[in-house]
Each structure stands twice: as structure tokens, then as C-alpha cells.
């Protein structure tokens, strides 16, 4: 899979995660989506940079594959979660423990789930 397709899938899923969260709290989805999504989108970018750097450092065989579950998907998921939450703190947005747990589970389901499904289909 081309790296830009994997990035696009990840970004769409992060936006969907944020939209679901806004909708479940009866908040304006469209008007507030950017406000909610930017910390996680930035975390996703950090995750992709880290995953590519890790692949280069470990000298993986063949071209970089953004659809790999391990270690690529796990690195991207953890960075999206951790940096997303840190940026929410800096921006004065909520980071209740229950939200962190829900975000960890949903982002894992989304960011790791599609990678697992893609591998199962191959």
C-alpha cells in the first residue's frame, strides 16, 4: 500500500473519532471539529514521522509500508494518543481519565484495526 493512502486512511479515521466524540456530547460537529481534531492530527503526524524514522533506523527490508500493524501501526497509535492528549492539555481542552481510556480504545480499534483487516485480506 502506498504511504499516502495509509496516511489518508489514518487521518480520516482520526477525524471520524473526533466527530463521533463531538456528536456523542451533543456538540456542534462541523463547526467544532477542527478544534477537537487538531491535537490528534498533530499527534498522528508525529506518529508517522516516528514510524518512518524507526523503520529507517532498524533498516527494515524493502520499502516502508505504512499499513504494517507492528511496529508501524502501534507507533502511530501511541503517538496519536499521547501527543494528542498532551496537546489537549496545552490547549486547555479536557483530558479526563475516562476520555483517555475511551480515546485509547477507539483509536486502537481504528488505527490498528484497519491495518489488521488489510493484512487479513492480503
Short mmCIF file of C-alpha atoms in Angstrom, two decimals:
data_model
loop_
_atom_site.label_atom_id
_atom_site.label_comp_id
_atom_site.label_asym_id
_atom_site.label_seq_id
_atom_site.Cartn_x
_atom_site.Cartn_y
_atom_site.Cartn_z
CA UNK A 1 0.00 0.00 0.00
CA UNK A 2 1.24 3.46 -0.86
CA UNK A 3 2.22 5.54 2.16
CA UNK A 4 -0.05 8.45 1.22
CA UNK A 5 -3.08 6.14 1.14
CA UNK A 6 -2.24 4.87 4.63
CA UNK A 7 -1.85 8.45 5.91
CA UNK A 8 -5.18 9.41 4.35
CA UNK A 9 -6.93 6.43 5.96
CA UNK A 10 -5.42 7.30 9.35
CA UNK A 11 -6.40 10.96 9.06
CA UNK A 12 -9.97 10.15 8.04
CA UNK A 13 -10.28 7.76 10.99
CA UNK A 14 -8.92 10.35 13.44
CA UNK A 15 -11.45 12.89 12.14
CA UNK A 16 -14.23 10.28 12.42
CA UNK A 17 -13.16 9.58 16.01
CA UNK A 18 -13.38 13.30 16.82
CA UNK A 19 -16.71 13.70 15.03
CA UNK A 20 -18.20 10.75 16.95
CA UNK A 21 -16.98 12.27 20.21
CA UNK A 22 -18.48 15.65 19.43
CA UNK A 23 -21.76 14.07 18.35
CA UNK A 24 -21.99 11.89 21.46
CA UNK A 25 -21.75 15.01 23.62
CA UNK A 26 -24.34 16.88 21.55
CA UNK A 27 -21.73 19.41 20.43
CA UNK A 28 -21.65 21.05 17.02
CA UNK A 29 -19.83 18.54 14.86
CA UNK A 30 -18.93 20.64 11.83
CA UNK A 31 -18.12 23.96 13.50
CA UNK A 32 -16.06 22.47 16.34
CA UNK A 33 -14.45 19.58 14.55
CA UNK A 34 -11.18 21.36 13.78
CA UNK A 35 -10.92 22.46 17.41
CA UNK A 36 -11.23 18.86 18.57
CA UNK A 37 -9.26 17.17 15.80
CA UNK A 38 -6.10 19.27 15.55
CA UNK A 39 -4.32 17.82 18.62
CA UNK A 40 -4.90 14.27 17.40
CA UNK A 41 -3.99 15.16 13.81
CA UNK A 42 -0.73 16.66 15.09
CA UNK A 43 -0.13 13.53 17.18
CA UNK A 44 -0.79 11.45 14.08
CA UNK A 45 1.84 13.44 12.18
CA UNK A 46 4.35 12.83 14.99
CA UNK A 47 3.46 9.14 14.87
CA UNK A 48 4.10 8.92 11.16
CA UNK A 49 7.43 10.72 11.48
CA UNK A 50 8.43 8.39 14.33
CA UNK A 51 7.33 5.27 12.43
CA UNK A 52 9.31 6.24 9.33
CA UNK A 53 12.36 7.14 11.43
CA UNK A 54 12.14 3.82 13.28
CA UNK A 55 11.88 1.89 10.02
CA UNK A 56 14.93 3.68 8.62
CA UNK A 57 16.90 3.18 11.81
CA UNK A 58 16.16 -0.54 12.03
CA UNK A 59 16.86 -0.96 8.31
CA UNK A 60 13.64 -2.79 7.50
CA UNK A 61 13.70 -4.99 4.44
CA UNK A 62 12.11 -3.41 1.41
CA UNK A 63 10.23 -0.13 1.11
CA UNK A 64 8.42 1.42 4.07
CA UNK A 65 4.91 0.00 4.47
CA UNK A 66 2.50 2.28 6.34
CA UNK A 67 -0.08 -0.48 6.58
CA UNK A 68 2.05 -2.72 8.81
CA UNK A 69 0.50 -3.42 12.19
CA UNK A 70 3.80 -3.85 14.01
CA UNK A 71 5.71 -1.68 14.68
CA UNK A 72 4.29 0.99 12.34
CA UNK A 73 0.65 0.91 13.46
CA UNK A 74 1.48 0.66 17.15
CA UNK A 75 3.90 3.60 16.99
CA UNK A 76 1.38 5.70 15.10
CA UNK A 77 -1.44 4.81 17.52
CA UNK A 78 0.61 5.54 20.65
CA UNK A 79 1.95 8.85 19.31
CA UNK A 80 -1.53 9.92 18.18
CA UNK A 81 -2.90 9.17 21.64
CA UNK A 82 -0.06 10.55 23.79
CA UNK A 83 0.75 13.66 21.77
CA UNK A 84 -2.95 14.30 21.13
CA UNK A 85 -3.62 14.28 24.87
CA UNK A 86 -0.57 16.42 25.66
CA UNK A 87 -1.62 18.99 23.09
CA UNK A 88 -5.16 18.99 24.50
CA UNK A 89 -3.68 19.83 27.92
CA UNK A 90 -1.60 22.65 26.44
CA UNK A 91 -4.69 23.97 24.62
CA UNK A 92 -6.81 23.83 27.77
CA UNK A 93 -9.06 21.07 26.45
CA UNK A 94 -10.37 18.23 28.62
CA UNK A 95 -8.37 15.12 29.39
CA UNK A 96 -10.47 13.27 31.95
CA UNK A 97 -9.25 9.75 32.70
CA UNK A 98 -12.38 8.22 31.17
CA UNK A 99 -11.76 10.19 27.96
CA UNK A 100 -8.17 8.95 27.79
CA UNK A 101 -9.36 5.35 28.14
CA UNK A 102 -12.07 5.77 25.51
CA UNK A 103 -9.66 7.54 23.15
CA UNK A 104 -7.05 4.81 23.62
CA UNK A 105 -9.54 2.07 22.82
CA UNK A 106 -11.25 3.77 19.88
CA UNK A 107 -8.01 5.00 18.32
CA UNK A 108 -6.54 1.49 18.71
CA UNK A 109 -9.63 -0.01 17.09
CA UNK A 110 -9.43 2.47 14.23
CA UNK A 111 -5.67 2.84 13.64
CA UNK A 112 -4.73 -0.78 14.35
CA UNK A 113 -7.98 -2.33 13.19
CA UNK A 114 -7.77 -1.29 9.56
CA UNK A 115 -4.17 -2.47 9.43
CA UNK A 116 -5.13 -5.87 10.83
CA UNK A 117 -8.02 -6.12 8.38
CA UNK A 118 -5.77 -5.15 5.47
CA UNK A 119 -3.29 -7.87 6.45
CA UNK A 120 -6.05 -10.45 6.79
CA UNK A 121 -7.33 -9.65 3.31
CA UNK A 122 -3.88 -9.93 1.66
#
